[in-house]
mmCIF file of C-alpha atoms in Angstrom:
data_model
loop_
_atom_site.group_PDB
_atom_site.id
_atom_site.type_symbol
_atom_site.label_atom_id
_atom_site.label_comp_id
_atom_site.label_asym_id
_atom_site.label_seq_id
_atom_site.Cartn_x
_atom_site.Cartn_y
_atom_site.Cartn_z
ATOM 1 C CA UNK W 116 15.734 1.731 -35.265
ATOM 2 C CA UNK W 117 18.816 -0.222 -36.353
ATOM 3 C CA UNK W 118 16.508 -2.711 -38.047
ATOM 4 C CA UNK W 119 14.658 0.069 -40.024
ATOM 5 C CA UNK W 120 17.904 1.624 -40.919
ATOM 6 C CA UNK W 121 19.280 -1.508 -42.512
ATOM 7 C CA UNK W 122 16.228 -3.462 -43.729
ATOM 8 C CA UNK W 123 13.231 -1.070 -44.050
ATOM 9 C CA UNK W 124 14.887 1.611 -46.183
ATOM 10 C CA UNK W 125 12.666 4.189 -47.891
ATOM 11 C CA UNK W 126 13.520 6.116 -51.096
ATOM 12 C CA UNK W 127 14.235 9.770 -50.807
ATOM 13 C CA UNK W 128 14.580 12.198 -53.777
ATOM 14 C CA UNK W 129 18.038 13.790 -53.070
ATOM 15 C CA UNK W 130 19.016 16.447 -55.680
ATOM 16 C CA UNK W 131 22.369 16.240 -57.466
ATOM 17 C CA UNK W 132 22.171 19.767 -58.807
ATOM 18 C CA UNK W 133 21.021 21.793 -55.870
ATOM 19 C CA UNK W 134 22.119 22.086 -52.230
ATOM 20 C CA UNK W 135 19.914 19.805 -50.150
ATOM 21 C CA UNK W 136 18.534 20.845 -46.765
ATOM 22 C CA UNK W 137 17.112 17.682 -45.180
ATOM 23 C CA UNK W 138 14.738 18.447 -42.221
ATOM 24 C CA UNK W 139 14.307 15.466 -39.907
ATOM 25 C CA UNK W 140 11.860 15.138 -37.106
ATOM 26 C CA UNK W 141 8.738 16.347 -39.010
ATOM 27 C CA UNK W 142 5.908 15.865 -36.535
ATOM 28 C CA UNK W 143 3.174 13.528 -37.525
ATOM 29 C CA UNK W 144 1.507 13.688 -34.040
ATOM 30 C CA UNK W 145 -1.500 15.866 -33.101
ATOM 31 C CA UNK W 146 0.187 18.927 -31.430
ATOM 32 C CA UNK W 147 -0.603 22.053 -33.512
ATOM 33 C CA UNK W 148 2.161 23.890 -31.707
ATOM 34 C CA UNK W 149 4.642 21.550 -33.357
ATOM 35 C CA UNK W 150 2.859 21.776 -36.614
ATOM 36 C CA UNK W 151 3.306 25.621 -36.445
ATOM 37 C CA UNK W 152 6.939 25.154 -35.739
ATOM 38 C CA UNK W 153 7.198 23.057 -38.966
ATOM 39 C CA UNK W 154 5.358 25.675 -41.069
ATOM 40 C CA UNK W 155 7.575 28.423 -39.677
ATOM 41 C CA UNK W 156 10.702 26.297 -40.414
ATOM 42 C CA UNK W 157 9.581 25.628 -43.948
ATOM 43 C CA UNK W 158 8.839 29.367 -44.576
ATOM 44 C CA UNK W 159 12.216 30.355 -42.938
ATOM 45 C CA UNK W 160 14.198 28.072 -45.269
ATOM 46 C CA UNK W 161 12.218 29.002 -48.388
ATOM 47 C CA UNK W 162 12.641 32.759 -47.631
ATOM 48 C CA UNK W 163 16.210 32.771 -46.677
ATOM 49 C CA UNK W 164 17.561 29.959 -48.881
ATOM 50 C CA UNK W 165 15.237 29.860 -51.886
ATOM 51 C CA UNK W 166 17.602 27.793 -54.101
ATOM 52 C CA UNK W 167 17.919 24.955 -51.694
ATOM 53 C CA UNK W 168 16.162 21.669 -52.198
ATOM 54 C CA UNK W 169 14.104 21.060 -49.097
ATOM 55 C CA UNK W 170 13.427 17.445 -48.058
ATOM 56 C CA UNK W 171 11.231 16.852 -45.107
ATOM 57 C CA UNK W 172 11.423 13.569 -43.194
ATOM 58 C CA UNK W 173 8.822 12.591 -40.554
ATOM 59 C CA UNK W 174 10.125 11.668 -37.128
ATOM 60 C CA UNK W 175 8.910 8.046 -37.414
ATOM 61 C CA UNK W 176 10.874 7.689 -40.732
ATOM 62 C CA UNK W 177 14.148 8.865 -39.261
ATOM 63 C CA UNK W 178 15.851 5.483 -39.403
ATOM 64 C CA UNK W 179 14.259 4.153 -42.608
ATOM 65 C CA UNK W 180 15.211 7.178 -44.686
ATOM 66 C CA UNK W 181 18.701 7.753 -43.227
ATOM 67 C CA UNK W 182 20.565 5.061 -45.152
ATOM 68 C CA UNK W 183 19.846 6.437 -48.564
ATOM 69 C CA UNK W 184 20.368 10.042 -47.415
ATOM 70 C CA UNK W 185 23.712 9.234 -45.845
ATOM 71 C CA UNK W 186 24.863 7.463 -49.030
ATOM 72 C CA UNK W 187 23.689 10.232 -51.381
ATOM 73 C CA UNK W 188 24.358 13.614 -49.754
ATOM 74 C CA UNK W 189 27.615 15.620 -50.003
ATOM 75 C CA UNK W 190 29.528 17.851 -47.593
ATOM 76 C CA UNK W 191 27.714 20.901 -49.111
ATOM 77 C CA UNK W 192 24.302 19.523 -47.994
ATOM 78 C CA UNK W 193 22.897 20.216 -44.595
ATOM 79 C CA UNK W 194 20.960 18.079 -42.087
ATOM 80 C CA UNK W 195 18.448 19.929 -39.884
ATOM 81 C CA UNK W 196 16.262 18.720 -37.090
ATOM 82 C CA UNK W 197 12.807 19.913 -35.987
ATOM 83 C CA UNK W 198 12.635 22.497 -33.181
ATOM 84 C CA UNK W 199 10.397 22.405 -30.174
ATOM 85 C CA UNK W 200 10.532 21.409 -26.506
ATOM 86 C CA UNK W 201 11.589 17.753 -26.744
ATOM 87 C CA UNK W 202 15.286 17.904 -26.076
ATOM 88 C CA UNK W 203 15.349 16.030 -22.800
ATOM 89 C CA UNK W 204 13.525 13.207 -21.083
ATOM 90 C CA UNK W 205 9.953 14.287 -21.161
ATOM 91 C CA UNK W 206 9.623 13.000 -24.808
ATOM 92 C CA UNK W 207 12.183 10.266 -24.957
ATOM 93 C CA UNK W 208 11.226 8.939 -28.395
ATOM 94 C CA UNK W 209 12.002 12.301 -30.007
ATOM 95 C CA UNK W 210 15.333 12.516 -28.122
ATOM 96 C CA UNK W 211 16.264 8.920 -29.136
ATOM 97 C CA UNK W 212 15.466 9.659 -32.786
ATOM 98 C CA UNK W 213 17.658 12.724 -32.601
ATOM 99 C CA UNK W 214 20.527 10.873 -30.922
ATOM 100 C CA UNK W 215 20.188 8.062 -33.598
ATOM 101 C CA UNK W 216 20.565 10.659 -36.386
ATOM 102 C CA UNK W 217 23.564 12.438 -34.732
ATOM 103 C CA UNK W 218 25.309 9.199 -34.188
ATOM 104 C CA UNK W 219 24.823 7.856 -37.646
ATOM 105 C CA UNK W 220 25.727 11.213 -39.299
ATOM 106 C CA UNK W 221 28.647 12.147 -37.059
ATOM 107 C CA UNK W 222 30.656 13.571 -39.964
ATOM 108 C CA UNK W 223 27.869 15.702 -41.406
ATOM 109 C CA UNK W 224 26.918 19.175 -40.541
ATOM 110 C CA UNK W 225 23.713 19.171 -38.460
ATOM 111 C CA UNK W 226 21.681 22.108 -37.120
ATOM 112 C CA UNK W 227 18.854 21.597 -34.671
ATOM 113 C CA UNK W 228 16.137 24.187 -34.899
ATOM 114 C CA UNK W 229 15.401 26.198 -31.615
ATOM 115 C CA UNK W 230 14.702 23.795 -28.791
ATOM 116 C CA UNK W 231 13.956 23.875 -25.077
ATOM 117 C CA UNK W 232 15.996 21.580 -22.885
ATOM 118 C CA UNK W 233 14.559 19.749 -19.908
ATOM 119 C CA UNK W 234 15.917 16.542 -18.373
ATOM 120 C CA UNK W 235 14.004 15.535 -15.309
ATOM 121 C CA UNK W 236 15.950 15.423 -11.985
ATOM 122 C CA UNK W 237 15.323 11.679 -11.414
ATOM 123 C CA UNK W 238 17.074 8.361 -12.427
ATOM 124 C CA UNK W 239 15.493 8.347 -15.880
ATOM 125 C CA UNK W 240 16.241 11.996 -16.559
ATOM 126 C CA UNK W 241 19.911 11.659 -15.493
ATOM 127 C CA UNK W 242 20.286 8.487 -17.581
ATOM 128 C CA UNK W 243 18.866 10.129 -20.717
ATOM 129 C CA UNK W 244 20.990 13.296 -20.125
ATOM 130 C CA UNK W 245 24.147 11.130 -19.877
ATOM 131 C CA UNK W 246 23.305 9.351 -23.166
ATOM 132 C CA UNK W 247 22.557 12.567 -24.963
ATOM 133 C CA UNK W 248 25.701 14.240 -23.689
ATOM 134 C CA UNK W 249 27.897 11.387 -24.932
ATOM 135 C CA UNK W 250 26.193 11.293 -28.381
ATOM 136 C CA UNK W 251 26.087 15.005 -29.105
ATOM 137 C CA UNK W 252 29.828 15.369 -28.496
ATOM 138 C CA UNK W 253 30.485 12.743 -31.191
ATOM 139 C CA UNK W 254 29.599 15.286 -33.937
ATOM 140 C CA UNK W 255 31.937 18.262 -33.949
ATOM 141 C CA UNK W 256 29.856 19.823 -36.732
ATOM 142 C CA UNK W 257 26.606 19.896 -34.726
ATOM 143 C CA UNK W 258 24.932 23.167 -33.882
ATOM 144 C CA UNK W 259 22.212 23.342 -31.250
ATOM 145 C CA UNK W 260 19.793 26.361 -31.309
ATOM 146 C CA UNK W 261 18.052 26.985 -28.116
ATOM 147 C CA UNK W 262 15.010 29.219 -27.750
ATOM 148 C CA UNK W 263 15.426 30.804 -24.262
ATOM 149 C CA UNK W 264 18.160 31.576 -21.695
ATOM 150 C CA UNK W 265 17.499 28.688 -19.268
ATOM 151 C CA UNK W 266 18.065 26.126 -22.113
ATOM 152 C CA UNK W 267 21.232 28.070 -23.133
ATOM 153 C CA UNK W 268 22.547 27.736 -19.621
ATOM 154 C CA UNK W 269 21.724 24.057 -19.374
ATOM 155 C CA UNK W 270 23.141 23.338 -22.941
ATOM 156 C CA UNK W 271 26.483 24.787 -22.024
ATOM 157 C CA UNK W 272 26.650 22.388 -19.012
ATOM 158 C CA UNK W 273 25.220 19.263 -20.660
ATOM 159 C CA UNK W 274 26.777 19.708 -24.156
ATOM 160 C CA UNK W 275 30.024 21.672 -23.385
ATOM 161 C CA UNK W 276 31.657 20.813 -26.733
ATOM 162 C CA UNK W 277 28.609 21.535 -28.916
ATOM 163 C CA UNK W 278 28.163 24.845 -30.578
ATOM 164 C CA UNK W 279 24.967 26.507 -29.136
ATOM 165 C CA UNK W 280 23.131 29.593 -30.342
ATOM 166 C CA UNK W 281 20.238 31.554 -28.804
ATOM 167 C CA UNK W 282 17.402 32.419 -31.126
ATOM 168 C CA UNK W 283 13.592 32.740 -30.497
ATOM 169 C CA UNK W 284 11.122 29.953 -31.115
ATOM 170 C CA UNK W 285 10.769 29.819 -34.845
ATOM 171 C CA UNK W 286 7.072 30.433 -34.653
ATOM 172 C CA UNK W 287 7.853 34.083 -33.726
ATOM 173 C CA UNK W 288 9.087 34.404 -37.325
ATOM 174 C CA UNK W 289 5.409 34.157 -38.429
ATOM 175 C CA UNK W 290 4.473 37.512 -36.808
ATOM 176 C CA UNK W 291 2.824 39.870 -39.247
ATOM 177 C CA UNK W 292 1.726 37.032 -41.661
ATOM 178 C CA UNK W 293 -1.860 36.633 -40.342
ATOM 179 C CA UNK W 294 -4.799 38.931 -40.845
ATOM 180 C CA UNK W 295 -6.348 39.588 -37.433
ATOM 181 C CA UNK W 296 -9.557 41.109 -35.907
ATOM 182 C CA UNK W 297 -9.352 44.064 -33.540
ATOM 183 C CA UNK W 298 -9.773 43.399 -29.842
ATOM 184 C CA UNK W 299 -13.119 44.748 -28.604
ATOM 185 C CA UNK W 300 -12.830 47.859 -26.502
ATOM 186 C CA UNK W 301 -15.149 46.237 -23.928
ATOM 187 C CA UNK W 302 -13.705 42.696 -23.855
ATOM 188 C CA UNK W 303 -16.515 40.102 -24.452
ATOM 189 C CA UNK W 304 -14.974 36.715 -25.101
ATOM 190 C CA UNK W 305 -12.345 34.764 -23.208
ATOM 191 C CA UNK W 306 -10.645 31.678 -24.704
ATOM 192 C CA UNK W 307 -9.195 29.028 -22.329
ATOM 193 C CA UNK W 308 -6.328 26.914 -23.789
ATOM 194 C CA UNK W 309 -5.288 24.828 -20.811
ATOM 195 C CA UNK W 310 -3.231 21.632 -20.746
ATOM 196 C CA UNK W 311 -4.529 18.313 -19.596
ATOM 197 C CA UNK W 312 -1.305 16.364 -19.619
ATOM 198 C CA UNK W 313 1.863 15.667 -17.625
ATOM 199 C CA UNK W 314 3.124 19.225 -18.188
ATOM 200 C CA UNK W 315 0.191 20.892 -16.466
ATOM 201 C CA UNK W 316 0.576 22.523 -13.016
ATOM 202 C CA UNK W 317 -3.067 23.545 -12.759
ATOM 203 C CA UNK W 318 -5.495 21.429 -10.760
ATOM 204 C CA UNK W 319 -9.126 20.754 -11.820
ATOM 205 C CA UNK W 320 -10.574 22.762 -8.864
ATOM 206 C CA UNK W 321 -8.464 25.729 -9.784
ATOM 207 C CA UNK W 322 -9.538 25.517 -13.438
ATOM 208 C CA UNK W 323 -13.183 25.438 -12.383
ATOM 209 C CA UNK W 324 -12.638 28.445 -10.094
ATOM 210 C CA UNK W 325 -10.770 30.387 -12.891
ATOM 211 C CA UNK W 326 -13.605 29.595 -15.364
ATOM 212 C CA UNK W 327 -16.193 30.810 -12.800
ATOM 213 C CA UNK W 328 -14.338 34.004 -12.278
ATOM 214 C CA UNK W 329 -13.899 34.676 -15.996
ATOM 215 C CA UNK W 330 -17.648 33.951 -16.521
ATOM 216 C CA UNK W 331 -18.488 36.920 -14.351
ATOM 217 C CA UNK W 332 -16.341 39.237 -16.514
ATOM 218 C CA UNK W 333 -16.922 38.032 -19.994
ATOM 219 C CA UNK W 334 -20.115 37.345 -21.843
ATOM 220 C CA UNK W 335 -18.714 34.307 -23.522
ATOM 221 C CA UNK W 336 -16.110 31.697 -22.262
ATOM 222 C CA UNK W 337 -14.786 29.133 -24.796
ATOM 223 C CA UNK W 338 -12.360 26.318 -24.340
ATOM 224 C CA UNK W 339 -10.037 24.972 -26.918
ATOM 225 C CA UNK W 340 -6.659 23.111 -27.279
ATOM 226 C CA UNK W 341 -3.766 22.976 -29.608
ATOM 227 C CA UNK W 342 -4.302 19.312 -30.404
ATOM 228 C CA UNK W 343 -5.867 17.977 -33.660
ATOM 229 C CA UNK W 344 -6.090 14.802 -35.743
ATOM 230 C CA UNK W 345 -4.827 14.180 -39.324
ATOM 231 C CA UNK W 346 -2.224 16.915 -38.943
ATOM 232 C CA UNK W 347 0.134 15.524 -41.538
ATOM 233 C CA UNK W 348 -2.436 15.877 -44.333
ATOM 234 C CA UNK W 349 -4.422 18.912 -43.066
ATOM 235 C CA UNK W 350 -1.786 20.846 -41.296
ATOM 236 C CA UNK W 351 -2.258 24.301 -42.809
ATOM 237 C CA UNK W 352 -6.028 24.238 -42.788
ATOM 238 C CA UNK W 353 -6.061 23.105 -39.150
ATOM 239 C CA UNK W 354 -3.682 25.866 -38.188
ATOM 240 C CA UNK W 355 -5.649 28.487 -40.028
ATOM 241 C CA UNK W 356 -8.835 27.289 -38.238
ATOM 242 C CA UNK W 357 -7.121 27.462 -34.907
ATOM 243 C CA UNK W 358 -5.654 30.921 -35.567
ATOM 244 C CA UNK W 359 -9.151 32.185 -36.594
ATOM 245 C CA UNK W 360 -10.466 30.892 -33.311
ATOM 246 C CA UNK W 361 -7.812 32.723 -31.375
ATOM 247 C CA UNK W 362 -8.437 35.855 -33.416
ATOM 248 C CA UNK W 363 -12.056 35.900 -32.343
ATOM 249 C CA UNK W 364 -11.168 36.050 -28.616
ATOM 250 C CA UNK W 365 -10.586 39.249 -26.618
ATOM 251 C CA UNK W 366 -8.512 37.392 -24.043
ATOM 252 C CA UNK W 367 -6.506 34.161 -24.163
ATOM 253 C CA UNK W 368 -5.764 32.281 -21.018
ATOM 254 C CA UNK W 369 -3.292 29.466 -21.410
ATOM 255 C CA UNK W 370 -0.547 27.300 -19.862
ATOM 256 C CA UNK W 371 0.770 26.226 -23.280
ATOM 257 C CA UNK W 372 3.851 27.884 -24.822
ATOM 258 C CA UNK W 373 2.300 27.853 -28.266
ATOM 259 C CA UNK W 374 -1.054 28.945 -26.793
ATOM 260 C CA UNK W 375 0.806 32.115 -25.850
ATOM 261 C CA UNK W 376 2.641 32.319 -29.245
ATOM 262 C CA UNK W 377 -0.672 31.836 -31.086
ATOM 263 C CA UNK W 378 -2.054 34.807 -28.963
ATOM 264 C CA UNK W 379 0.998 36.843 -30.072
ATOM 265 C CA UNK W 380 0.473 35.878 -33.764
ATOM 266 C CA UNK W 381 -3.205 36.921 -33.585
ATOM 267 C CA UNK W 382 -2.419 40.074 -31.449
ATOM 268 C CA UNK W 383 -4.596 38.905 -28.454
ATOM 269 C CA UNK W 384 -3.977 39.910 -24.848
ATOM 270 C CA UNK W 385 -2.928 36.803 -23.000
ATOM 271 C CA UNK W 386 -2.675 35.498 -19.397
ATOM 272 C CA UNK W 387 -0.111 32.777 -19.111
ATOM 273 C CA UNK W 388 0.249 30.210 -16.338
ATOM 274 C CA UNK W 389 3.583 28.321 -16.040
ATOM 275 C CA UNK W 390 3.777 24.627 -16.736
ATOM 276 C CA UNK W 391 5.896 21.993 -14.950
ATOM 277 C CA UNK W 392 9.153 23.095 -16.684
ATOM 278 C CA UNK W 393 10.870 26.324 -17.475
ATOM 279 C CA UNK W 394 10.098 26.997 -21.142
ATOM 280 C CA UNK W 395 7.097 29.459 -20.688
ATOM 281 C CA UNK W 396 8.793 31.539 -17.890
ATOM 282 C CA UNK W 397 12.194 31.537 -19.613
ATOM 283 C CA UNK W 398 10.668 32.424 -23.065
ATOM 284 C CA UNK W 399 8.969 35.403 -21.469
ATOM 285 C CA UNK W 400 12.046 36.526 -19.500
ATOM 286 C CA UNK W 401 14.274 36.114 -22.541
ATOM 287 C CA UNK W 402 12.193 37.709 -25.331
ATOM 288 C CA UNK W 403 8.914 39.321 -23.909
ATOM 289 C CA UNK W 404 9.934 41.313 -20.792
ATOM 290 C CA UNK W 405 8.458 44.581 -22.190
ATOM 291 C CA UNK W 406 5.377 43.109 -23.800
ATOM 292 C CA UNK W 407 2.302 44.790 -22.433
ATOM 293 C CA UNK W 408 -0.287 42.284 -23.586
ATOM 294 C CA UNK W 409 1.344 39.090 -22.300
ATOM 295 C CA UNK W 410 1.222 38.635 -18.491
ATOM 296 C CA UNK W 411 2.736 35.716 -16.615
ATOM 297 C CA UNK W 412 0.544 34.715 -13.655
ATOM 298 C CA UNK W 413 2.342 33.288 -10.662
ATOM 299 C CA UNK W 414 -0.547 33.429 -8.220
ATOM 300 C CA UNK W 415 -3.630 31.192 -7.567
ATOM 301 C CA UNK W 416 -5.551 34.050 -6.011
ATOM 302 C CA UNK W 417 -8.589 34.990 -8.113
ATOM 303 C CA UNK W 418 -8.514 38.587 -6.775
ATOM 304 C CA UNK W 419 -4.867 38.952 -7.853
ATOM 305 C CA UNK W 420 -5.654 37.301 -11.313
ATOM 306 C CA UNK W 421 -8.497 39.803 -11.792
ATOM 307 C CA UNK W 422 -5.943 42.614 -11.003
ATOM 308 C CA UNK W 423 -3.651 41.305 -13.773
ATOM 309 C CA UNK W 424 -6.587 41.329 -16.101
ATOM 310 C CA UNK W 425 -7.374 44.918 -15.248
ATOM 311 C CA UNK W 426 -3.787 45.904 -15.956
ATOM 312 C CA UNK W 427 -3.703 44.312 -19.380
ATOM 313 C CA UNK W 428 -3.103 46.659 -22.285
ATOM 314 C CA UNK W 429 -6.148 45.646 -24.410
ATOM 315 C CA UNK W 430 -5.504 48.079 -27.306
ATOM 316 C CA UNK W 431 -1.762 48.146 -27.233
ATOM 317 C CA UNK W 432 0.098 46.650 -30.262
ATOM 318 C CA UNK W 433 3.482 45.532 -28.909
ATOM 319 C CA UNK W 434 6.228 45.999 -31.533
ATOM 320 C CA UNK W 435 8.130 42.642 -31.608
ATOM 321 C CA UNK W 436 9.569 43.158 -35.053
ATOM 322 C CA UNK W 437 13.041 43.516 -33.535
ATOM 323 C CA UNK W 438 12.874 39.786 -32.841
ATOM 324 C CA UNK W 439 13.480 39.244 -36.622
ATOM 325 C CA UNK W 440 17.106 40.318 -36.066
ATOM 326 C CA UNK W 441 17.569 37.623 -33.474
ATOM 327 C CA UNK W 442 17.385 35.041 -36.179
ATOM 328 C CA UNK W 443 20.717 36.259 -37.793
ATOM 329 C CA UNK W 444 22.818 33.630 -36.000
ATOM 330 C CA UNK W 445 20.617 30.873 -37.291
ATOM 331 C CA UNK W 446 20.813 32.203 -40.866
ATOM 332 C CA UNK W 447 24.618 32.356 -40.584
ATOM 333 C CA UNK W 448 25.068 28.776 -39.438
ATOM 334 C CA UNK W 449 22.717 27.514 -42.131
ATOM 335 C CA UNK W 450 24.747 29.445 -44.768
ATOM 336 C CA UNK W 451 27.842 27.667 -43.439
#
């Protein structure tokens, strides 16, 4: 990264007449949840700060773009970093890019969009946590937004000198922007959106048993994922296609945080299984306690899961518009 920073510099169009908001960490990897975060961040900035010059820098260009930005921006400009669930040791490249940015821009105001924090309780996790703790404290103008209560508690311990604010995952801000189909009175189609990576807690035999149980209750069972190719050039069309796929389902079953959030955006009832960290459970307990169409499943009993399905409020439209007010702290820190 130091080599890219010094020798492989890329040109960036920094405005000299407008306030610049430079968003680093733009995802060019195939997770549509992260792409939805980026779309929501862009809309959030454009809606609330329409006069700003928004510059977006991909995560892989962090070092190569940083030199020119550092030499061109003023104290009125703002550095921001992509939100998500990669503050920690599970995705070390993202955390190292973020640390590099904070270290090189230690006198500039930086705001990190809502993140979840998870450092593994092992040698690697403790080492990465120590490095991040040391780097974050080097910038007294750093603000870390976290998206649920567990991460807020961890942030206060790991980053005691860093200003932390609690706001919902930025994808919640897209609520009400999609046109959705009604859920059938007699549910017909179930959509499975299940992980197949290191964050999954569901075994292959359990997934097979779950699919078989749902097959007895629904006429159609479909599977999908929130991964896609060529996301950096087809981001919006891929998201619209995915949201249309969710909107056609009568029930979403997922262990992905943004599988759950896509269900909320498309107003679908949703069964949610926890993954191997806290972010799903803590998001629900922080923001969705009274939501009737989102149910967290902590059992592996098919009979119990069927009971949860029976208790879902199929036609209910949960009013989550009050979450819009929860972004006020984020607006205030961006305003400066």
